[in-house]
GROMACS .gro file of C-alpha atoms in nm:
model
  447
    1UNK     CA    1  10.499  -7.083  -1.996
    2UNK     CA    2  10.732  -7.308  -1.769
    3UNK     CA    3  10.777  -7.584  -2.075
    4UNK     CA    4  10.730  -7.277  -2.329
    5UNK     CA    5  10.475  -7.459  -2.518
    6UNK     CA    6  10.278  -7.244  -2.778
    7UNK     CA    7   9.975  -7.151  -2.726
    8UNK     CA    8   9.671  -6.975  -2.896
    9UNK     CA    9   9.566  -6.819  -2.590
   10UNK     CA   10   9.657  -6.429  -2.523
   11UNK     CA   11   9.817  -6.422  -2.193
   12UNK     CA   12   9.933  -6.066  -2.218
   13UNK     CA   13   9.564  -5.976  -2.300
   14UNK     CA   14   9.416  -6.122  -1.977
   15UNK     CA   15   9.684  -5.960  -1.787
   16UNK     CA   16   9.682  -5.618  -1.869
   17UNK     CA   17   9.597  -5.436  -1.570
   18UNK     CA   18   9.341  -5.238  -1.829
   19UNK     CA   19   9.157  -5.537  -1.927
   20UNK     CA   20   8.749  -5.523  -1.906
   21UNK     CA   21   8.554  -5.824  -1.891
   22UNK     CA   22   8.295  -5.656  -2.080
   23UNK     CA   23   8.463  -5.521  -2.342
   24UNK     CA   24   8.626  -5.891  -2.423
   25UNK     CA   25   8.325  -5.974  -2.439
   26UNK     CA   26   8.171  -5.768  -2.677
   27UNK     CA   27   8.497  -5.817  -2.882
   28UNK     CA   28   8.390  -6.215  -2.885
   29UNK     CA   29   8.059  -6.128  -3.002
   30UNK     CA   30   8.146  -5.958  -3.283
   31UNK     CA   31   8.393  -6.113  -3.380
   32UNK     CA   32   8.162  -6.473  -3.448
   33UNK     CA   33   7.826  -6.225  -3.607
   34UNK     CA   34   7.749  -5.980  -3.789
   35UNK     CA   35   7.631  -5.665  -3.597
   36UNK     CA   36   7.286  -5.685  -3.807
   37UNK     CA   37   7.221  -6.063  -3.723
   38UNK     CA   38   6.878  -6.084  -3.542
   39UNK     CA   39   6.864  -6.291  -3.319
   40UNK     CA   40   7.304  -6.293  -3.204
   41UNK     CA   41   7.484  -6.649  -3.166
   42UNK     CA   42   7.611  -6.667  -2.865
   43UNK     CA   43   7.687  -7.028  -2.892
   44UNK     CA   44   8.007  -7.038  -3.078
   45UNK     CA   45   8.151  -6.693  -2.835
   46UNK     CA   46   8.039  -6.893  -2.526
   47UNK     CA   47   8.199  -7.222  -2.655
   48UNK     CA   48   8.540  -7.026  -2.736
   49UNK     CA   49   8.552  -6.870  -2.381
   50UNK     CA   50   8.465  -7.254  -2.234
   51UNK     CA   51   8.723  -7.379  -2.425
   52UNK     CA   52   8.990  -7.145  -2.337
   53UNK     CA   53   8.917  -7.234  -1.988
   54UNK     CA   54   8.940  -7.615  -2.018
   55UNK     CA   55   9.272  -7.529  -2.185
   56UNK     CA   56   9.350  -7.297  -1.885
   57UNK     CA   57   9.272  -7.601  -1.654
   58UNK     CA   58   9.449  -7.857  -1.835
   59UNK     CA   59   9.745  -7.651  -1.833
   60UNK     CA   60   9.728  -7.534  -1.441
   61UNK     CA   61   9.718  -7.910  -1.382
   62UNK     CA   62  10.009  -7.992  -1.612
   63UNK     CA   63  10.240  -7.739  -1.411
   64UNK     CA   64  10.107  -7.874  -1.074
   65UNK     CA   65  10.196  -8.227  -1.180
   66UNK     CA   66  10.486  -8.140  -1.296
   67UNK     CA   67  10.614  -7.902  -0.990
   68UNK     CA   68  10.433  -8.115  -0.694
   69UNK     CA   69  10.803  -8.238  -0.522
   70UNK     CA   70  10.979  -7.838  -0.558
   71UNK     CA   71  10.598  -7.698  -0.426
   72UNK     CA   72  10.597  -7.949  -0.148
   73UNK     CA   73  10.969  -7.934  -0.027
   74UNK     CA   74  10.897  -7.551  -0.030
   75UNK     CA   75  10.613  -7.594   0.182
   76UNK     CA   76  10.785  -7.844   0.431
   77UNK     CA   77  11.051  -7.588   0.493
   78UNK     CA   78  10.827  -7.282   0.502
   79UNK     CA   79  10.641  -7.475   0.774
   80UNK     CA   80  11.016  -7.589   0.957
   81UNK     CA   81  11.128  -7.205   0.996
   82UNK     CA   82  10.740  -7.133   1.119
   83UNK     CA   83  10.740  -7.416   1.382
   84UNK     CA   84  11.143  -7.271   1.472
   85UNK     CA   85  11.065  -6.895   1.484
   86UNK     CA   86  10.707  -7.005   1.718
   87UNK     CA   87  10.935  -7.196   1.942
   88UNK     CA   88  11.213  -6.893   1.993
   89UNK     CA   89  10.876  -6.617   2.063
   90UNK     CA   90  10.752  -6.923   2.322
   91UNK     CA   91  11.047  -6.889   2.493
   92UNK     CA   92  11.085  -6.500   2.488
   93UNK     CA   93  10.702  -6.486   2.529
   94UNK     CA   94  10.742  -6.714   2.838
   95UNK     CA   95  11.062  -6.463   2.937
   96UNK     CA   96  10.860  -6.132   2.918
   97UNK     CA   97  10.547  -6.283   3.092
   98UNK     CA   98  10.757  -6.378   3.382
   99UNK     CA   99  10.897  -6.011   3.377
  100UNK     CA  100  10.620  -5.869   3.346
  101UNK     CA  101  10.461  -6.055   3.686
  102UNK     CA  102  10.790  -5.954   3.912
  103UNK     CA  103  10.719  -5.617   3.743
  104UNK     CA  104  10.355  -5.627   3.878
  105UNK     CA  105  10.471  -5.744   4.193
  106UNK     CA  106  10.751  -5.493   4.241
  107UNK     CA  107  10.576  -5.212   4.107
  108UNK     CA  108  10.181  -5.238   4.025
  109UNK     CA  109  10.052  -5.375   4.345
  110UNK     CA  110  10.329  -5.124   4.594
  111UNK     CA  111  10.211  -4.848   4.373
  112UNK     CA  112   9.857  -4.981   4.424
  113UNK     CA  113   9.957  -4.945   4.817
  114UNK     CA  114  10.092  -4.610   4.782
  115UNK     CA  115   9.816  -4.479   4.599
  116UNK     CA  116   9.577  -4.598   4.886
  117UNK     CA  117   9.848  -4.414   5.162
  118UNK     CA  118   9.811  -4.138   4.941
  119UNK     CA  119   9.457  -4.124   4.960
  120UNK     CA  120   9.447  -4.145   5.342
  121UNK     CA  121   9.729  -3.865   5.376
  122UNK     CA  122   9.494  -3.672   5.127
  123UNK     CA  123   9.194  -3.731   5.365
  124UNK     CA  124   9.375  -3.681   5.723
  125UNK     CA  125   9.524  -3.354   5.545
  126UNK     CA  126   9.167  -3.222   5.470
  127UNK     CA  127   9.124  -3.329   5.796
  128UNK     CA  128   9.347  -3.134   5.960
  129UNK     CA  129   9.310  -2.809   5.727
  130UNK     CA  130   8.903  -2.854   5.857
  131UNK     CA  131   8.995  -2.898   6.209
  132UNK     CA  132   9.268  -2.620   6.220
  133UNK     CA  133   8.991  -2.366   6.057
  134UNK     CA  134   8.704  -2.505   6.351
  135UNK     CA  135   8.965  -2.406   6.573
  136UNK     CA  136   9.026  -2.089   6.493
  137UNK     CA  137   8.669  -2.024   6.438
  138UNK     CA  138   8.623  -2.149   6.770
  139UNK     CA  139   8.877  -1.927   6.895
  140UNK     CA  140   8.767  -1.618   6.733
  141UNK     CA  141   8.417  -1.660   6.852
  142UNK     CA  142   8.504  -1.678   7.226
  143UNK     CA  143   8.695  -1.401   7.157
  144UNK     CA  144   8.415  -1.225   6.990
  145UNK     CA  145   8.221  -1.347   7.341
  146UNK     CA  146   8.467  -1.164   7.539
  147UNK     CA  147   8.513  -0.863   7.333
  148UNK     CA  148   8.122  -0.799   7.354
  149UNK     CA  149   8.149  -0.877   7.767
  150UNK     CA  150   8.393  -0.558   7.727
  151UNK     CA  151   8.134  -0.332   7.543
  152UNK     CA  152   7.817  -0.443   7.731
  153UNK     CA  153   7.986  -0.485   8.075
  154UNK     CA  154   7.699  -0.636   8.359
  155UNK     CA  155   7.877  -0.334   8.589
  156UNK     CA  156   8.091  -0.033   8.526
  157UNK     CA  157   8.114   0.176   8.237
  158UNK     CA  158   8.080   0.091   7.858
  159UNK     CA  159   8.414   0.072   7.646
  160UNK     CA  160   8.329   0.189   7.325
  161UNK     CA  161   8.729   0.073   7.142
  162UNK     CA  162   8.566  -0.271   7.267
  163UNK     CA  163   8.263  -0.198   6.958
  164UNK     CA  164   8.601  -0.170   6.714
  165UNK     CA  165   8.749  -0.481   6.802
  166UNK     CA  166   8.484  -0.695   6.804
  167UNK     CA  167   8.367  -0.546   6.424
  168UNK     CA  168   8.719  -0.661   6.345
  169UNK     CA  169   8.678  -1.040   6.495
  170UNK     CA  170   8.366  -1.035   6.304
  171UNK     CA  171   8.557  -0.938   5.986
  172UNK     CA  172   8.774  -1.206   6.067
  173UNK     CA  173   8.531  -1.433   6.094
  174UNK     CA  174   8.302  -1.352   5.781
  175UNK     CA  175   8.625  -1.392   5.587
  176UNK     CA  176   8.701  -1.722   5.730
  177UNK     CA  177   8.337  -1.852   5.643
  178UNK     CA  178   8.252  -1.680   5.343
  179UNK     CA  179   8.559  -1.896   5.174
  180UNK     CA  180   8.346  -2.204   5.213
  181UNK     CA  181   8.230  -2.289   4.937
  182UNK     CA  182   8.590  -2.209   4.760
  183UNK     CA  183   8.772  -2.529   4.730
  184UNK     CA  184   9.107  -2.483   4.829
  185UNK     CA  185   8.999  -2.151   5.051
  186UNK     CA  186   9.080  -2.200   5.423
  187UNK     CA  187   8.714  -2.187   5.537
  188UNK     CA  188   8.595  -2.486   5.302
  189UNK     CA  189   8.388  -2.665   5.431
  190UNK     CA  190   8.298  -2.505   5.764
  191UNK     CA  191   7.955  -2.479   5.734
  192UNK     CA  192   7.876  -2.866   5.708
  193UNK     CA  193   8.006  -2.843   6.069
  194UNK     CA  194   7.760  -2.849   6.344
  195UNK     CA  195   7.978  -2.671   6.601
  196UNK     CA  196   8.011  -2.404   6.370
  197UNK     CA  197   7.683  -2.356   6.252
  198UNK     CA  198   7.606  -2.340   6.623
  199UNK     CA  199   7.838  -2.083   6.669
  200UNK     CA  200   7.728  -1.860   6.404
  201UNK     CA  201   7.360  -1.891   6.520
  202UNK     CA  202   7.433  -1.856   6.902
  203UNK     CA  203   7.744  -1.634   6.900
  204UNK     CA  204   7.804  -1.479   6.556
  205UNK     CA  205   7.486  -1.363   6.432
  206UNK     CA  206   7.355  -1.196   6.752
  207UNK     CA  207   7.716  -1.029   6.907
  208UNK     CA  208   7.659  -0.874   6.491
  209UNK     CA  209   7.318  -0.750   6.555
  210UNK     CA  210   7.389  -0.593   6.900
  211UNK     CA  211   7.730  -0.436   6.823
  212UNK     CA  212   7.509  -0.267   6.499
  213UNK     CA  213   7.306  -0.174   6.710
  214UNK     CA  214   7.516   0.017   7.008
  215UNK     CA  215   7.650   0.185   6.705
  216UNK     CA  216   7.382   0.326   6.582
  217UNK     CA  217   7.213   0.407   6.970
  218UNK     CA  218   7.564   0.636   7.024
  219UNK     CA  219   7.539   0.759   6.717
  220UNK     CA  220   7.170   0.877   6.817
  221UNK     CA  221   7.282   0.988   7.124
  222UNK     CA  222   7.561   1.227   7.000
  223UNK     CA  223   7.538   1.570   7.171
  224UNK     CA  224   7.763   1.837   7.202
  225UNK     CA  225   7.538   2.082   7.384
  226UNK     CA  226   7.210   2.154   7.539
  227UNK     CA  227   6.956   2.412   7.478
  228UNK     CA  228   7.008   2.591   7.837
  229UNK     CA  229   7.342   2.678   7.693
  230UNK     CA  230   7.548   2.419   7.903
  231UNK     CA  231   7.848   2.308   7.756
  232UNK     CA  232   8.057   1.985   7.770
  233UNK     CA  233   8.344   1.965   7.913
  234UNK     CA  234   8.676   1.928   7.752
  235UNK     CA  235   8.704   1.596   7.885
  236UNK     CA  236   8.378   1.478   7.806
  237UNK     CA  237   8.357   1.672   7.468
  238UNK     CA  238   8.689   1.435   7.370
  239UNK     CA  239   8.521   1.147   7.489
  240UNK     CA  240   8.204   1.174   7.318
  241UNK     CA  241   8.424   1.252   7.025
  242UNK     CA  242   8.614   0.895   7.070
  243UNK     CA  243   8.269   0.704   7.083
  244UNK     CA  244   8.120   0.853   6.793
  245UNK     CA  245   8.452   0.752   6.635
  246UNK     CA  246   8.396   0.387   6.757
  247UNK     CA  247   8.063   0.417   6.632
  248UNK     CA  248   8.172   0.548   6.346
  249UNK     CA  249   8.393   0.276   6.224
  250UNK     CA  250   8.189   0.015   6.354
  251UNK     CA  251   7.893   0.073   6.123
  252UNK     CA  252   8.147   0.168   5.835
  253UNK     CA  253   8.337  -0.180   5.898
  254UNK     CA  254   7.992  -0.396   5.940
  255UNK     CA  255   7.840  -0.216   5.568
  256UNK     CA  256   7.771  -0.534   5.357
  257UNK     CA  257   8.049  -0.537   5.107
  258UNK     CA  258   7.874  -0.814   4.806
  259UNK     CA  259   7.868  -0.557   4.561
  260UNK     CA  260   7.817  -0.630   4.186
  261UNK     CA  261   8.185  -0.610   4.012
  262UNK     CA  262   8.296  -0.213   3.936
  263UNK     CA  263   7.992  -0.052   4.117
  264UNK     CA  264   8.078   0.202   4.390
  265UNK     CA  265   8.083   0.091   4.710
  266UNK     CA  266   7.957   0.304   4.997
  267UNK     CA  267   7.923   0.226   5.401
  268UNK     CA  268   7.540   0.151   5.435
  269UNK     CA  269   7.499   0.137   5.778
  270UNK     CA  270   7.718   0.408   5.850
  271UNK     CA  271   7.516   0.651   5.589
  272UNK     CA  272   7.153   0.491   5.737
  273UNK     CA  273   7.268   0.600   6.118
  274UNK     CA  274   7.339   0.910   6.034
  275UNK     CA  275   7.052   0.968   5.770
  276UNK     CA  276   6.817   0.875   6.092
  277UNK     CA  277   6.991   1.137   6.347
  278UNK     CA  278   6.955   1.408   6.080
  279UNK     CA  279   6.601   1.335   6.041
  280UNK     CA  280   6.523   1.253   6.376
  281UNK     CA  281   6.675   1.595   6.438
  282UNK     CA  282   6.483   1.726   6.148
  283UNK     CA  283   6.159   1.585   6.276
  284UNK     CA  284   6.199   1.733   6.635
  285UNK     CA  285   6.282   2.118   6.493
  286UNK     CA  286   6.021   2.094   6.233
  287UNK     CA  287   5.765   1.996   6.463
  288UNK     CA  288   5.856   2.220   6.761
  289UNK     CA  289   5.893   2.530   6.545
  290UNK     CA  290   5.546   2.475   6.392
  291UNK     CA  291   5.374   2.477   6.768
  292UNK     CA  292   5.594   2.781   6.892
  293UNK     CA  293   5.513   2.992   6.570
  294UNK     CA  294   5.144   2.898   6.655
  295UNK     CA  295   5.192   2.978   7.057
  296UNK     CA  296   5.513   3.259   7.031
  297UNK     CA  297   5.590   3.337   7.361
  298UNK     CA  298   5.707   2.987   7.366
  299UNK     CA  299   5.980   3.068   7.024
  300UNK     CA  300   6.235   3.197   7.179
  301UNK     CA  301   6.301   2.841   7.408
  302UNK     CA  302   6.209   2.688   7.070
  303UNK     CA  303   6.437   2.858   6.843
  304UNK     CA  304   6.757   2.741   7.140
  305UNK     CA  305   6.696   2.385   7.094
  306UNK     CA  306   6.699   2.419   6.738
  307UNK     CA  307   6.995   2.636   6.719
  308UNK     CA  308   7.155   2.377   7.012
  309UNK     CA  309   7.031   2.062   6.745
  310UNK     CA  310   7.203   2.224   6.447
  311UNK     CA  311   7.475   2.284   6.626
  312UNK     CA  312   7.561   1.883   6.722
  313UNK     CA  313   7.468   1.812   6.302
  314UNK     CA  314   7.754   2.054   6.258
  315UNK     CA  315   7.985   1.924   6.553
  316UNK     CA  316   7.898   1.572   6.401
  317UNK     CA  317   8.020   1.727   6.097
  318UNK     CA  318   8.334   1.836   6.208
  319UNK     CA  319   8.404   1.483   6.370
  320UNK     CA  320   8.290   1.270   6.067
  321UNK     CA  321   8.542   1.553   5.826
  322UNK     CA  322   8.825   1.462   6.103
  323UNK     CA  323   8.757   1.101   6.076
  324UNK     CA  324   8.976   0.930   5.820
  325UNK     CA  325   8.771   0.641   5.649
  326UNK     CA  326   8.895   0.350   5.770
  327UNK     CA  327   9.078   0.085   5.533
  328UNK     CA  328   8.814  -0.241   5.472
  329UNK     CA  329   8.990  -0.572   5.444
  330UNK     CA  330   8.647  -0.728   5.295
  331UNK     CA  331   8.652  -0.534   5.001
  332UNK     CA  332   8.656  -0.741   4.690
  333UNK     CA  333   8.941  -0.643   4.425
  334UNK     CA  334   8.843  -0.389   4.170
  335UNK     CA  335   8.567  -0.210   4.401
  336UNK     CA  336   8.539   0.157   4.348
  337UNK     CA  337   8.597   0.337   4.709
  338UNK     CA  338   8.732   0.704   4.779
  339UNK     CA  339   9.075   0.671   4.850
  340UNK     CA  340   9.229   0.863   5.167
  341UNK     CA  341   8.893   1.051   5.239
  342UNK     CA  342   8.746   1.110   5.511
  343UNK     CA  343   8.387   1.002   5.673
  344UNK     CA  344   8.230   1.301   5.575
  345UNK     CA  345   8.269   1.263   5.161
  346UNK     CA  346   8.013   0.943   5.151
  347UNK     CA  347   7.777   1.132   5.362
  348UNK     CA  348   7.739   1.446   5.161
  349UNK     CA  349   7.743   1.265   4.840
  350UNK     CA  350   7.460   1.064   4.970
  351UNK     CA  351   7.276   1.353   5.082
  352UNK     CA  352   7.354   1.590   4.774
  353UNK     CA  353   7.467   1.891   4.949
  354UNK     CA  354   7.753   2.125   5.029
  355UNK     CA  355   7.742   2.077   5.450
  356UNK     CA  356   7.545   1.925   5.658
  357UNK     CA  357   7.428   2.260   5.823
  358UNK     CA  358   7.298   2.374   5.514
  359UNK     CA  359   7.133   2.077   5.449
  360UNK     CA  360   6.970   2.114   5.812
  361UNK     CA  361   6.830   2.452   5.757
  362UNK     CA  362   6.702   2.419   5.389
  363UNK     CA  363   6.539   2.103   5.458
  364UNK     CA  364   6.383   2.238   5.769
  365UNK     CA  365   6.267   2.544   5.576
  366UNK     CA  366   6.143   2.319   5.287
  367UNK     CA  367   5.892   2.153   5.565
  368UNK     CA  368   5.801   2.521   5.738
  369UNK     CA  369   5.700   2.691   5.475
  370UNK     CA  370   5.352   2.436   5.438
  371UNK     CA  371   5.284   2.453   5.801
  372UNK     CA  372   5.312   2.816   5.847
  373UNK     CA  373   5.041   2.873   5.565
  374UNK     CA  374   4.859   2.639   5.768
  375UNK     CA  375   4.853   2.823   6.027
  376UNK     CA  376   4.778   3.179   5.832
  377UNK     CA  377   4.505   2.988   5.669
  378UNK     CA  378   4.360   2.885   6.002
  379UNK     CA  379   4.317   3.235   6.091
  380UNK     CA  380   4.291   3.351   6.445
  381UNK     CA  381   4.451   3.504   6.750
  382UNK     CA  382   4.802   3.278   6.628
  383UNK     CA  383   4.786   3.402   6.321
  384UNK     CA  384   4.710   3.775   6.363
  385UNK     CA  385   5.022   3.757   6.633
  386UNK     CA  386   5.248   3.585   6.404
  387UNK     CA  387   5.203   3.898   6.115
  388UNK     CA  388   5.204   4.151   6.390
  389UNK     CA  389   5.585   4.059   6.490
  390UNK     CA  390   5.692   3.931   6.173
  391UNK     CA  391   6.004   4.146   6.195
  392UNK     CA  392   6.082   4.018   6.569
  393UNK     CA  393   5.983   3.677   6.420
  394UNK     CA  394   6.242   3.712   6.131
  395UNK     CA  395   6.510   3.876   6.353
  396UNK     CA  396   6.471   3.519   6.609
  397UNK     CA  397   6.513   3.304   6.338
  398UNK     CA  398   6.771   3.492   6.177
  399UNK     CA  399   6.982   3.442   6.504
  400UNK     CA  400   6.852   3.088   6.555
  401UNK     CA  401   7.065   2.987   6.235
  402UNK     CA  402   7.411   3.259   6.319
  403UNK     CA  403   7.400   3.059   6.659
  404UNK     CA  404   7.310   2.670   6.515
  405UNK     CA  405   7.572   2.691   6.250
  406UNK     CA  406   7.875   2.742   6.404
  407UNK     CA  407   8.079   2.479   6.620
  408UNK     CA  408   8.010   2.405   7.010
  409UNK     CA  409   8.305   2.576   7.198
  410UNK     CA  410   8.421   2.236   7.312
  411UNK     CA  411   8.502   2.105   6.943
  412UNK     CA  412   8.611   2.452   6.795
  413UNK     CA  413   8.891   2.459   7.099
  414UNK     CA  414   8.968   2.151   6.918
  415UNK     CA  415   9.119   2.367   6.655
  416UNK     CA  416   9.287   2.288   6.344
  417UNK     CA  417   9.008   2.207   6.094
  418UNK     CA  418   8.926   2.367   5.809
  419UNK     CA  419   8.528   2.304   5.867
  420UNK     CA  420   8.534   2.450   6.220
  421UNK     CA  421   8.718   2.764   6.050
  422UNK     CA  422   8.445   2.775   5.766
  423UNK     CA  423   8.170   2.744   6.031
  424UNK     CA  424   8.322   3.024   6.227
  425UNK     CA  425   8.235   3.284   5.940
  426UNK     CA  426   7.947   3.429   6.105
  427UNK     CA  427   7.589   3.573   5.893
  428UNK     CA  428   7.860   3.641   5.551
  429UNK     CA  429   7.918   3.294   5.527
  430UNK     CA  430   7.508   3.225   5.595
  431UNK     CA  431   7.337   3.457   5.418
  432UNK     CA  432   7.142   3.195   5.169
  433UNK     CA  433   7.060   2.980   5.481
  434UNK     CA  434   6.921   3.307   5.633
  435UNK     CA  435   6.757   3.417   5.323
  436UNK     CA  436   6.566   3.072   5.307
  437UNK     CA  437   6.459   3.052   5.659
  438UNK     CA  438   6.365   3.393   5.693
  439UNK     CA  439   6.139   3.331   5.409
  440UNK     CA  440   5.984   3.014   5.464
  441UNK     CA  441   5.844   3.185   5.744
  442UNK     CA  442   5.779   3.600   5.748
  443UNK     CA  443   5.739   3.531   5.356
  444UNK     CA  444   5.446   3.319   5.368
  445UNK     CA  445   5.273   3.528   5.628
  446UNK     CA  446   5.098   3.779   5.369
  447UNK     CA  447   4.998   4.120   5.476
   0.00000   0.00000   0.00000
């Protein structure tokens, strides 16, 4: 108390930071009945708790009284250092505003302007990435025009290096566009271009189709040989040599390479070409045999173009084992290709078998065998002739497949290959392929 006047009231009770309301209360209550009065008095607790309150009041209004000049000097200088310390931040408020609006000035609104410059450098430099990659799509696609001039020439003869080059603008130019939809690729972009969508409808897409395509007609046309027994020169041996070659890596080049990731790739087109001249060579012996075993004074003409057939599938053999596989730039990281091999591996893994001679003559026995029962089944004057000279029959075939399975003179001068020296072996080295002709034929011929 400020005048330390006594006083019944318990200030240290009210201000005990553990005091309850509630259980003063109940305190109060008891304290003025007894706990078995029914009903309590609550008159004389409440009227003790009103008093102390007056008391509380009276005394609050005592000190104010008393203290009114100290509590309002107090207050008058409280108020002085507020009004002091708002003028000094006024003036530093004023100060940093002002700073702040040269800072705006010298910094916010150029950096506002540089930001825009930067913008339009950002633009005119997509610009010119987009421009630069027209151009050179532009310029490989007249050079893919000229290339194909070069291979398809209006007069004079057809250059087959020409089919290489353009497969390698075309490369070149499937790399360039398949980037566009990679942002940040060189390409991106292209195809929203009209001139280039133009050129890859008018220039790109059909120079692709028709170089495919004078691939695959050489590779149909390969020949070594004829039936009559009239070799190639060496001169146009080697040059057949060099277009199957072109052909060769064209269609290996052009194979689609969007593989799934860690699958095996293998050239498509390539394998498809050459799947189509074995069968189209396949198709012709099959079906020429079957009519001379059914007319056979006409076998022994029959039995030369087969031999003179098998003999280019093993001369394409030879080429395709002498061909190294050419490296494809396409090829997405982490594909599975045969490394160093030749163009002969993919081939015979495609076609399950040990050479493509051996492939020729078991396939071609595979088909025989049904049509010569056909024919013993027929009955008749071609039948009856066919078991009569069974052994002649047997002796023709057996040098049909001597003669078809080793290398045209004009490639085996060649020399140097381990195929042509394989091939060279003679009956030894043929005796299954022998065994299986032989049979197809004389061993479905009954007695």
């Amino acid at each position: 108390m400020a005048d330390d006047e006594p006083s019944y009231i318990d200030y240290e009770a009210f201000l005990d930071p553990s005091f309850s309301p509630s259980a003063f209360a109940n305190t109060l209550v008891l304290a003025t009945n007894n706990a078995s009065d029914t009903p309590l008095d609550l008159s004389t607790p409440l009227s003790r708790v009103l008093f102390d309150i007056q008391e509380i009041d009276s005394h609050i209004d005592v000190l104010t009284t008393r203290s009114a000049l100290p509590l309002l000097t107090h207050t008058k200088a409280q108020n002085d250092a507020s009004a002091h310390i708002v003028a000094e931040i006024d003036a530093q408020i004023k100060a940093l505003n002002d700073s702040y609006k040269q800072l705006e000035k010298e910094v916010t609104q150029k950096h506002a302007e540089a930001d825009e410059v930067r913008q339009v450098a950002s633009r005119l430099w997509e610009t010119l990435r987009l421009a630069r990659a027209v151009g050179r799509c532009l310029q490989l696609g007249r050079q893919l025009e000229v290339q194909h001039a070069e291979v398809n020439p209006a007069r004079g003869k057809e250059d087959h290096r020409a089919l290489v080059r353009c497969t390698h603008t075309l490369l070149a130019l499937r790399e360039l566009l398949g980037t566009d939809a990679i942002p940040g690729g060189e390409g991106f972009g292209l195809k929203r271009v009209d001139a280039v969508k133009s050129l890859g409808e008018s220039v790109v897409a059909p120079v692709a189709e028709s170089t495919r395509e004078t691939a695959e007609r050489i590779i149909r046309e390969f020949s070594m040989g004829s039936a009559s027994g009239s070799a190639l020169t060496f001169a146009q041996s080697e040059e057949t040599k060099a277009r199957t070659v072109s052909a060769l890596a064209t269609l290996y080049l052009l194979s689609p390479t969007n593989l799934p990731k860690g699958e095996r790739w293998s050239p498509v087109l390539m394998l498809k070409a050459l799947e189509v001249y074995l069968r189209s060579a396949l198709q012709s012996s099959i079906a020429g045999l079957s009519r001379a075993l059914a007319t056979l004074p006409s076998l022994e003409r029959t039995l030369n173009e087969v031999s003179a057939r098998c003999q280019n599938v093993v001369a394409l053999e030879a080429v395709l084992e002498a061909t190294k596989a050419p490296a494809h730039p396409l090829l997405p990281a982490g594909t599975k290709v045969e490394k160093n091999g030749n163009m002969l591996q993919p081939l015979l893994a495609h076609l399950e078998t040990g050479s493509l001679a051996s492939y020729f003559w078991r396939t071609m026995a595979g088909s025989l065998a049904g049509r010569v029962q056909e024919i013993v089944s027929k009955g008749g004057v071609s039948a009856r002739t066919l078991r009569t000279n069974r052994q002649n029959v047997g002796d023709a075939i057996r040098d049909c497949v001597i003669r078809g399975s080793r290398l045209p003179s004009a490639v085996a001068s060649a020399g140097g290959k381990t195929k042509a020296k394989a091939l060279e072996e003679g009956e030894e080295h043929w005796e299954r392929e022998i065994a299986v002709m032989v049979g197809s034929v004389v061993g479905n011929l009954g007695r």
